[in-house]
């Protein structure tokens, strides 16, 4: 233990700023000229886009959700090197409401992710499932008298999605 204490003390004395200059017995390193400064080139930093919120399947939000996903994928191109990875990433945000049923069906389908040939096939299917198709459908979703159609407190959109989930 005494040997360790002596070694540490010698090291501290050697490293302290008040220590004597090195003796001739200790080799000294030759002084190096400072390297010329390389010109600074500033690379424009692209800000990272916001991650999308979890999607619940509301048809009014389908187009906005997909646009958030496409924006993120576009600015993070290096992270998404395959269509399957893009699809799985988007499905990871489809986890609430009736949209979760859609994601589960994709994952449990016998073809799984391979049920989509590519990103375009997935995007087309997503649009058909979660986008408003026409003004007539939009008007139907805006119906105020929900009781007349037997869907209780659910909106017509939720009622349709719940019905479709039961039939599939």
JSON list of C-alpha atoms in Angstrom, two decimals:
[
{"chain": "A", "resi": 1, "resn": "UNK", "atom": "CA", "xyz": [0.00, 0.00, 0.00]},
{"chain": "A", "resi": 2, "resn": "UNK", "atom": "CA", "xyz": [2.89, 2.34, 0.81]},
{"chain": "A", "resi": 3, "resn": "UNK", "atom": "CA", "xyz": [4.35, 1.79, -2.66]},
{"chain": "A", "resi": 4, "resn": "UNK", "atom": "CA", "xyz": [1.08, 2.82, -4.30]},
{"chain": "A", "resi": 5, "resn": "UNK", "atom": "CA", "xyz": [0.90, 6.00, -2.19]},
{"chain": "A", "resi": 6, "resn": "UNK", "atom": "CA", "xyz": [4.46, 6.91, -3.14]},
{"chain": "A", "resi": 7, "resn": "UNK", "atom": "CA", "xyz": [3.78, 6.32, -6.82]},
{"chain": "A", "resi": 8, "resn": "UNK", "atom": "CA", "xyz": [0.65, 8.46, -6.73]},
{"chain": "A", "resi": 9, "resn": "UNK", "atom": "CA", "xyz": [2.48, 11.23, -4.89]},
{"chain": "A", "resi": 10, "resn": "UNK", "atom": "CA", "xyz": [5.29, 11.19, -7.46]},
{"chain": "A", "resi": 11, "resn": "UNK", "atom": "CA", "xyz": [2.76, 11.37, -10.28]},
{"chain": "A", "resi": 12, "resn": "UNK", "atom": "CA", "xyz": [0.95, 14.29, -8.66]},
{"chain": "A", "resi": 13, "resn": "UNK", "atom": "CA", "xyz": [4.22, 16.18, -8.17]},
{"chain": "A", "resi": 14, "resn": "UNK", "atom": "CA", "xyz": [5.12, 15.57, -11.80]},
{"chain": "A", "resi": 15, "resn": "UNK", "atom": "CA", "xyz": [1.75, 16.82, -13.03]},
{"chain": "A", "resi": 16, "resn": "UNK", "atom": "CA", "xyz": [1.44, 19.83, -10.75]},
{"chain": "A", "resi": 17, "resn": "UNK", "atom": "CA", "xyz": [1.98, 23.22, -12.46]},
{"chain": "A", "resi": 18, "resn": "UNK", "atom": "CA", "xyz": [4.64, 24.22, -9.92]},
{"chain": "A", "resi": 19, "resn": "UNK", "atom": "CA", "xyz": [6.82, 21.20, -10.61]},
{"chain": "A", "resi": 20, "resn": "UNK", "atom": "CA", "xyz": [10.35, 21.69, -11.88]},
{"chain": "A", "resi": 21, "resn": "UNK", "atom": "CA", "xyz": [11.05, 21.44, -15.61]},
{"chain": "A", "resi": 22, "resn": "UNK", "atom": "CA", "xyz": [11.97, 17.99, -16.89]},
{"chain": "A", "resi": 23, "resn": "UNK", "atom": "CA", "xyz": [15.54, 16.92, -16.30]},
{"chain": "A", "resi": 24, "resn": "UNK", "atom": "CA", "xyz": [17.93, 16.09, -19.12]},
{"chain": "A", "resi": 25, "resn": "UNK", "atom": "CA", "xyz": [17.38, 12.41, -18.47]},
{"chain": "A", "resi": 26, "resn": "UNK", "atom": "CA", "xyz": [13.71, 12.66, -19.45]},
{"chain": "A", "resi": 27, "resn": "UNK", "atom": "CA", "xyz": [13.09, 12.80, -23.20]},
{"chain": "A", "resi": 28, "resn": "UNK", "atom": "CA", "xyz": [11.29, 15.88, -24.42]},
{"chain": "A", "resi": 29, "resn": "UNK", "atom": "CA", "xyz": [9.05, 15.99, -27.45]},
{"chain": "A", "resi": 30, "resn": "UNK", "atom": "CA", "xyz": [10.03, 18.33, -30.27]},
{"chain": "A", "resi": 31, "resn": "UNK", "atom": "CA", "xyz": [7.81, 21.36, -30.60]},
{"chain": "A", "resi": 32, "resn": "UNK", "atom": "CA", "xyz": [5.28, 20.99, -33.38]},
{"chain": "A", "resi": 33, "resn": "UNK", "atom": "CA", "xyz": [4.18, 23.82, -35.59]},
{"chain": "A", "resi": 34, "resn": "UNK", "atom": "CA", "xyz": [0.44, 24.40, -35.42]},
{"chain": "A", "resi": 35, "resn": "UNK", "atom": "CA", "xyz": [-1.46, 22.93, -38.33]},
{"chain": "A", "resi": 36, "resn": "UNK", "atom": "CA", "xyz": [-2.87, 25.49, -40.76]},
{"chain": "A", "resi": 37, "resn": "UNK", "atom": "CA", "xyz": [-6.53, 26.13, -40.08]},
{"chain": "A", "resi": 38, "resn": "UNK", "atom": "CA", "xyz": [-8.79, 24.52, -42.65]},
{"chain": "A", "resi": 39, "resn": "UNK", "atom": "CA", "xyz": [-11.39, 26.86, -44.12]},
{"chain": "A", "resi": 40, "resn": "UNK", "atom": "CA", "xyz": [-14.73, 26.42, -42.38]},
{"chain": "A", "resi": 41, "resn": "UNK", "atom": "CA", "xyz": [-17.51, 25.24, -44.62]},
{"chain": "A", "resi": 42, "resn": "UNK", "atom": "CA", "xyz": [-20.89, 25.29, -43.00]},
{"chain": "A", "resi": 43, "resn": "UNK", "atom": "CA", "xyz": [-23.21, 22.50, -44.01]},
{"chain": "A", "resi": 44, "resn": "UNK", "atom": "CA", "xyz": [-26.84, 23.55, -43.90]},
{"chain": "A", "resi": 45, "resn": "UNK", "atom": "CA", "xyz": [-28.53, 21.63, -41.10]},
{"chain": "A", "resi": 46, "resn": "UNK", "atom": "CA", "xyz": [-31.98, 20.39, -42.03]},
{"chain": "A", "resi": 47, "resn": "UNK", "atom": "CA", "xyz": [-34.24, 20.50, -38.99]},
{"chain": "A", "resi": 48, "resn": "UNK", "atom": "CA", "xyz": [-35.75, 17.23, -37.94]},
{"chain": "A", "resi": 49, "resn": "UNK", "atom": "CA", "xyz": [-39.49, 17.22, -38.64]},
{"chain": "A", "resi": 50, "resn": "UNK", "atom": "CA", "xyz": [-41.99, 16.47, -35.92]},
{"chain": "A", "resi": 51, "resn": "UNK", "atom": "CA", "xyz": [-43.08, 12.89, -35.42]},
{"chain": "A", "resi": 52, "resn": "UNK", "atom": "CA", "xyz": [-46.73, 12.22, -36.18]},
{"chain": "A", "resi": 53, "resn": "UNK", "atom": "CA", "xyz": [-49.23, 11.75, -33.39]},
{"chain": "A", "resi": 54, "resn": "UNK", "atom": "CA", "xyz": [-50.83, 8.34, -32.92]},
{"chain": "A", "resi": 55, "resn": "UNK", "atom": "CA", "xyz": [-53.60, 7.92, -35.47]},
{"chain": "A", "resi": 56, "resn": "UNK", "atom": "CA", "xyz": [-57.03, 6.79, -34.34]},
{"chain": "A", "resi": 57, "resn": "UNK", "atom": "CA", "xyz": [-58.66, 6.18, -37.72]},
{"chain": "A", "resi": 58, "resn": "UNK", "atom": "CA", "xyz": [-60.77, 9.34, -37.93]},
{"chain": "A", "resi": 59, "resn": "UNK", "atom": "CA", "xyz": [-61.36, 9.93, -41.63]},
{"chain": "A", "resi": 60, "resn": "UNK", "atom": "CA", "xyz": [-61.05, 13.67, -41.22]},
{"chain": "A", "resi": 61, "resn": "UNK", "atom": "CA", "xyz": [-57.48, 13.16, -39.97]},
{"chain": "A", "resi": 62, "resn": "UNK", "atom": "CA", "xyz": [-56.32, 10.44, -42.37]},
{"chain": "A", "resi": 63, "resn": "UNK", "atom": "CA", "xyz": [-54.91, 12.73, -45.01]},
{"chain": "A", "resi": 64, "resn": "UNK", "atom": "CA", "xyz": [-53.15, 14.90, -42.43]},
{"chain": "A", "resi": 65, "resn": "UNK", "atom": "CA", "xyz": [-51.64, 11.85, -40.70]},
{"chain": "A", "resi": 66, "resn": "UNK", "atom": "CA", "xyz": [-50.31, 10.44, -43.96]},
{"chain": "A", "resi": 67, "resn": "UNK", "atom": "CA", "xyz": [-48.86, 13.83, -44.89]},
{"chain": "A", "resi": 68, "resn": "UNK", "atom": "CA", "xyz": [-47.02, 14.01, -41.54]},
{"chain": "A", "resi": 69, "resn": "UNK", "atom": "CA", "xyz": [-45.62, 10.53, -42.20]},
{"chain": "A", "resi": 70, "resn": "UNK", "atom": "CA", "xyz": [-44.55, 11.36, -45.76]},
{"chain": "A", "resi": 71, "resn": "UNK", "atom": "CA", "xyz": [-42.82, 14.55, -44.58]},
{"chain": "A", "resi": 72, "resn": "UNK", "atom": "CA", "xyz": [-40.91, 12.69, -41.88]},
{"chain": "A", "resi": 73, "resn": "UNK", "atom": "CA", "xyz": [-39.92, 9.91, -44.29]},
{"chain": "A", "resi": 74, "resn": "UNK", "atom": "CA", "xyz": [-38.78, 12.47, -46.86]},
{"chain": "A", "resi": 75, "resn": "UNK", "atom": "CA", "xyz": [-36.50, 14.32, -44.42]},
{"chain": "A", "resi": 76, "resn": "UNK", "atom": "CA", "xyz": [-35.21, 11.09, -42.87]},
{"chain": "A", "resi": 77, "resn": "UNK", "atom": "CA", "xyz": [-34.54, 9.23, -46.11]},
{"chain": "A", "resi": 78, "resn": "UNK", "atom": "CA", "xyz": [-31.43, 7.50, -44.81]},
{"chain": "A", "resi": 79, "resn": "UNK", "atom": "CA", "xyz": [-33.41, 5.83, -42.02]},
{"chain": "A", "resi": 80, "resn": "UNK", "atom": "CA", "xyz": [-35.94, 4.27, -44.42]},
{"chain": "A", "resi": 81, "resn": "UNK", "atom": "CA", "xyz": [-34.08, 2.10, -46.89]},
{"chain": "A", "resi": 82, "resn": "UNK", "atom": "CA", "xyz": [-37.01, -0.14, -47.84]},
{"chain": "A", "resi": 83, "resn": "UNK", "atom": "CA", "xyz": [-40.73, 0.12, -48.45]},
{"chain": "A", "resi": 84, "resn": "UNK", "atom": "CA", "xyz": [-41.39, -2.53, -45.80]},
{"chain": "A", "resi": 85, "resn": "UNK", "atom": "CA", "xyz": [-39.61, -0.41, -43.19]},
{"chain": "A", "resi": 86, "resn": "UNK", "atom": "CA", "xyz": [-41.69, 2.65, -44.15]},
{"chain": "A", "resi": 87, "resn": "UNK", "atom": "CA", "xyz": [-44.91, 0.63, -43.88]},
{"chain": "A", "resi": 88, "resn": "UNK", "atom": "CA", "xyz": [-44.02, -0.83, -40.48]},
{"chain": "A", "resi": 89, "resn": "UNK", "atom": "CA", "xyz": [-43.03, 2.62, -39.21]},
{"chain": "A", "resi": 90, "resn": "UNK", "atom": "CA", "xyz": [-46.36, 4.14, -40.29]},
{"chain": "A", "resi": 91, "resn": "UNK", "atom": "CA", "xyz": [-48.27, 1.20, -38.81]},
{"chain": "A", "resi": 92, "resn": "UNK", "atom": "CA", "xyz": [-46.46, 1.76, -35.51]},
{"chain": "A", "resi": 93, "resn": "UNK", "atom": "CA", "xyz": [-48.35, 5.07, -35.21]},
{"chain": "A", "resi": 94, "resn": "UNK", "atom": "CA", "xyz": [-51.71, 3.48, -36.03]},
{"chain": "A", "resi": 95, "resn": "UNK", "atom": "CA", "xyz": [-52.41, 2.23, -32.56]},
{"chain": "A", "resi": 96, "resn": "UNK", "atom": "CA", "xyz": [-55.60, 3.76, -31.22]},
{"chain": "A", "resi": 97, "resn": "UNK", "atom": "CA", "xyz": [-59.28, 3.66, -32.07]},
{"chain": "A", "resi": 98, "resn": "UNK", "atom": "CA", "xyz": [-60.57, 1.71, -35.01]},
{"chain": "A", "resi": 99, "resn": "UNK", "atom": "CA", "xyz": [-57.30, 2.28, -36.90]},
{"chain": "A", "resi": 100, "resn": "UNK", "atom": "CA", "xyz": [-55.62, -0.19, -34.57]},
{"chain": "A", "resi": 101, "resn": "UNK", "atom": "CA", "xyz": [-57.85, -2.90, -36.04]},
{"chain": "A", "resi": 102, "resn": "UNK", "atom": "CA", "xyz": [-56.46, -2.07, -39.48]},
{"chain": "A", "resi": 103, "resn": "UNK", "atom": "CA", "xyz": [-52.86, -2.34, -38.25]},
{"chain": "A", "resi": 104, "resn": "UNK", "atom": "CA", "xyz": [-53.55, -5.63, -36.49]},
{"chain": "A", "resi": 105, "resn": "UNK", "atom": "CA", "xyz": [-55.13, -7.04, -39.64]},
{"chain": "A", "resi": 106, "resn": "UNK", "atom": "CA", "xyz": [-52.04, -6.13, -41.65]},
{"chain": "A", "resi": 107, "resn": "UNK", "atom": "CA", "xyz": [-49.71, -7.73, -39.12]},
{"chain": "A", "resi": 108, "resn": "UNK", "atom": "CA", "xyz": [-51.87, -10.84, -38.73]},
{"chain": "A", "resi": 109, "resn": "UNK", "atom": "CA", "xyz": [-52.65, -11.25, -42.43]},
{"chain": "A", "resi": 110, "resn": "UNK", "atom": "CA", "xyz": [-51.18, -14.42, -43.88]},
{"chain": "A", "resi": 111, "resn": "UNK", "atom": "CA", "xyz": [-48.99, -12.31, -46.18]},
{"chain": "A", "resi": 112, "resn": "UNK", "atom": "CA", "xyz": [-48.12, -9.89, -43.39]},
{"chain": "A", "resi": 113, "resn": "UNK", "atom": "CA", "xyz": [-46.13, -6.96, -44.70]},
{"chain": "A", "resi": 114, "resn": "UNK", "atom": "CA", "xyz": [-45.74, -8.79, -47.99]},
{"chain": "A", "resi": 115, "resn": "UNK", "atom": "CA", "xyz": [-49.47, -8.30, -48.60]},
{"chain": "A", "resi": 116, "resn": "UNK", "atom": "CA", "xyz": [-48.40, -4.91, -50.00]},
{"chain": "A", "resi": 117, "resn": "UNK", "atom": "CA", "xyz": [-46.17, -5.12, -53.04]},
{"chain": "A", "resi": 118, "resn": "UNK", "atom": "CA", "xyz": [-44.61, -1.73, -52.30]},
{"chain": "A", "resi": 119, "resn": "UNK", "atom": "CA", "xyz": [-45.16, 1.65, -50.64]},
{"chain": "A", "resi": 120, "resn": "UNK", "atom": "CA", "xyz": [-47.56, 2.76, -53.41]},
{"chain": "A", "resi": 121, "resn": "UNK", "atom": "CA", "xyz": [-49.83, -0.25, -52.74]},
{"chain": "A", "resi": 122, "resn": "UNK", "atom": "CA", "xyz": [-49.84, 0.51, -49.01]},
{"chain": "A", "resi": 123, "resn": "UNK", "atom": "CA", "xyz": [-50.55, 4.20, -49.61]},
{"chain": "A", "resi": 124, "resn": "UNK", "atom": "CA", "xyz": [-53.43, 3.36, -51.94]},
{"chain": "A", "resi": 125, "resn": "UNK", "atom": "CA", "xyz": [-54.93, 0.96, -49.39]},
{"chain": "A", "resi": 126, "resn": "UNK", "atom": "CA", "xyz": [-54.48, 3.50, -46.58]},
{"chain": "A", "resi": 127, "resn": "UNK", "atom": "CA", "xyz": [-56.20, 6.21, -48.65]},
{"chain": "A", "resi": 128, "resn": "UNK", "atom": "CA", "xyz": [-59.14, 3.95, -49.45]},
{"chain": "A", "resi": 129, "resn": "UNK", "atom": "CA", "xyz": [-59.47, 2.99, -45.79]},
{"chain": "A", "resi": 130, "resn": "UNK", "atom": "CA", "xyz": [-58.96, 6.36, -44.06]},
{"chain": "A", "resi": 131, "resn": "UNK", "atom": "CA", "xyz": [-59.53, 9.23, -46.50]},
{"chain": "A", "resi": 132, "resn": "UNK", "atom": "CA", "xyz": [-62.84, 10.90, -47.21]},
{"chain": "A", "resi": 133, "resn": "UNK", "atom": "CA", "xyz": [-63.88, 9.60, -50.59]},
{"chain": "A", "resi": 134, "resn": "UNK", "atom": "CA", "xyz": [-66.28, 12.26, -51.79]},
{"chain": "A", "resi": 135, "resn": "UNK", "atom": "CA", "xyz": [-68.39, 15.22, -50.66]},
{"chain": "A", "resi": 136, "resn": "UNK", "atom": "CA", "xyz": [-71.42, 12.98, -50.18]},
{"chain": "A", "resi": 137, "resn": "UNK", "atom": "CA", "xyz": [-69.57, 10.84, -47.66]},
{"chain": "A", "resi": 138, "resn": "UNK", "atom": "CA", "xyz": [-68.33, 13.96, -45.92]},
{"chain": "A", "resi": 139, "resn": "UNK", "atom": "CA", "xyz": [-71.89, 15.24, -45.64]},
{"chain": "A", "resi": 140, "resn": "UNK", "atom": "CA", "xyz": [-72.99, 11.88, -44.21]},
{"chain": "A", "resi": 141, "resn": "UNK", "atom": "CA", "xyz": [-70.29, 12.10, -41.55]},
{"chain": "A", "resi": 142, "resn": "UNK", "atom": "CA", "xyz": [-71.55, 15.51, -40.53]},
{"chain": "A", "resi": 143, "resn": "UNK", "atom": "CA", "xyz": [-75.08, 14.31, -39.76]},
{"chain": "A", "resi": 144, "resn": "UNK", "atom": "CA", "xyz": [-76.25, 15.79, -36.51]},
{"chain": "A", "resi": 145, "resn": "UNK", "atom": "CA", "xyz": [-79.10, 13.41, -35.75]},
{"chain": "A", "resi": 146, "resn": "UNK", "atom": "CA", "xyz": [-77.12, 10.30, -34.83]},
{"chain": "A", "resi": 147, "resn": "UNK", "atom": "CA", "xyz": [-79.97, 8.59, -32.98]},
{"chain": "A", "resi": 148, "resn": "UNK", "atom": "CA", "xyz": [-82.03, 8.26, -36.16]},
{"chain": "A", "resi": 149, "resn": "UNK", "atom": "CA", "xyz": [-79.49, 5.89, -37.67]},
{"chain": "A", "resi": 150, "resn": "UNK", "atom": "CA", "xyz": [-79.06, 3.69, -34.61]},
{"chain": "A", "resi": 151, "resn": "UNK", "atom": "CA", "xyz": [-75.40, 4.34, -33.89]},
{"chain": "A", "resi": 152, "resn": "UNK", "atom": "CA", "xyz": [-76.01, 5.73, -30.40]},
{"chain": "A", "resi": 153, "resn": "UNK", "atom": "CA", "xyz": [-73.37, 8.20, -29.24]},
{"chain": "A", "resi": 154, "resn": "UNK", "atom": "CA", "xyz": [-70.89, 7.23, -31.97]},
{"chain": "A", "resi": 155, "resn": "UNK", "atom": "CA", "xyz": [-70.37, 9.41, -35.01]},
{"chain": "A", "resi": 156, "resn": "UNK", "atom": "CA", "xyz": [-71.37, 7.88, -38.30]},
{"chain": "A", "resi": 157, "resn": "UNK", "atom": "CA", "xyz": [-67.67, 7.49, -39.10]},
{"chain": "A", "resi": 158, "resn": "UNK", "atom": "CA", "xyz": [-67.05, 5.49, -35.91]},
{"chain": "A", "resi": 159, "resn": "UNK", "atom": "CA", "xyz": [-70.19, 3.44, -36.48]},
{"chain": "A", "resi": 160, "resn": "UNK", "atom": "CA", "xyz": [-69.10, 2.50, -40.02]},
{"chain": "A", "resi": 161, "resn": "UNK", "atom": "CA", "xyz": [-65.60, 1.58, -38.83]},
{"chain": "A", "resi": 162, "resn": "UNK", "atom": "CA", "xyz": [-66.93, -0.54, -35.98]},
{"chain": "A", "resi": 163, "resn": "UNK", "atom": "CA", "xyz": [-69.31, -2.28, -38.35]},
{"chain": "A", "resi": 164, "resn": "UNK", "atom": "CA", "xyz": [-66.53, -2.95, -40.87]},
{"chain": "A", "resi": 165, "resn": "UNK", "atom": "CA", "xyz": [-64.30, -4.34, -38.11]},
{"chain": "A", "resi": 166, "resn": "UNK", "atom": "CA", "xyz": [-67.05, -6.80, -37.18]},
{"chain": "A", "resi": 167, "resn": "UNK", "atom": "CA", "xyz": [-67.58, -7.96, -40.75]},
{"chain": "A", "resi": 168, "resn": "UNK", "atom": "CA", "xyz": [-63.90, -8.50, -41.56]}
]
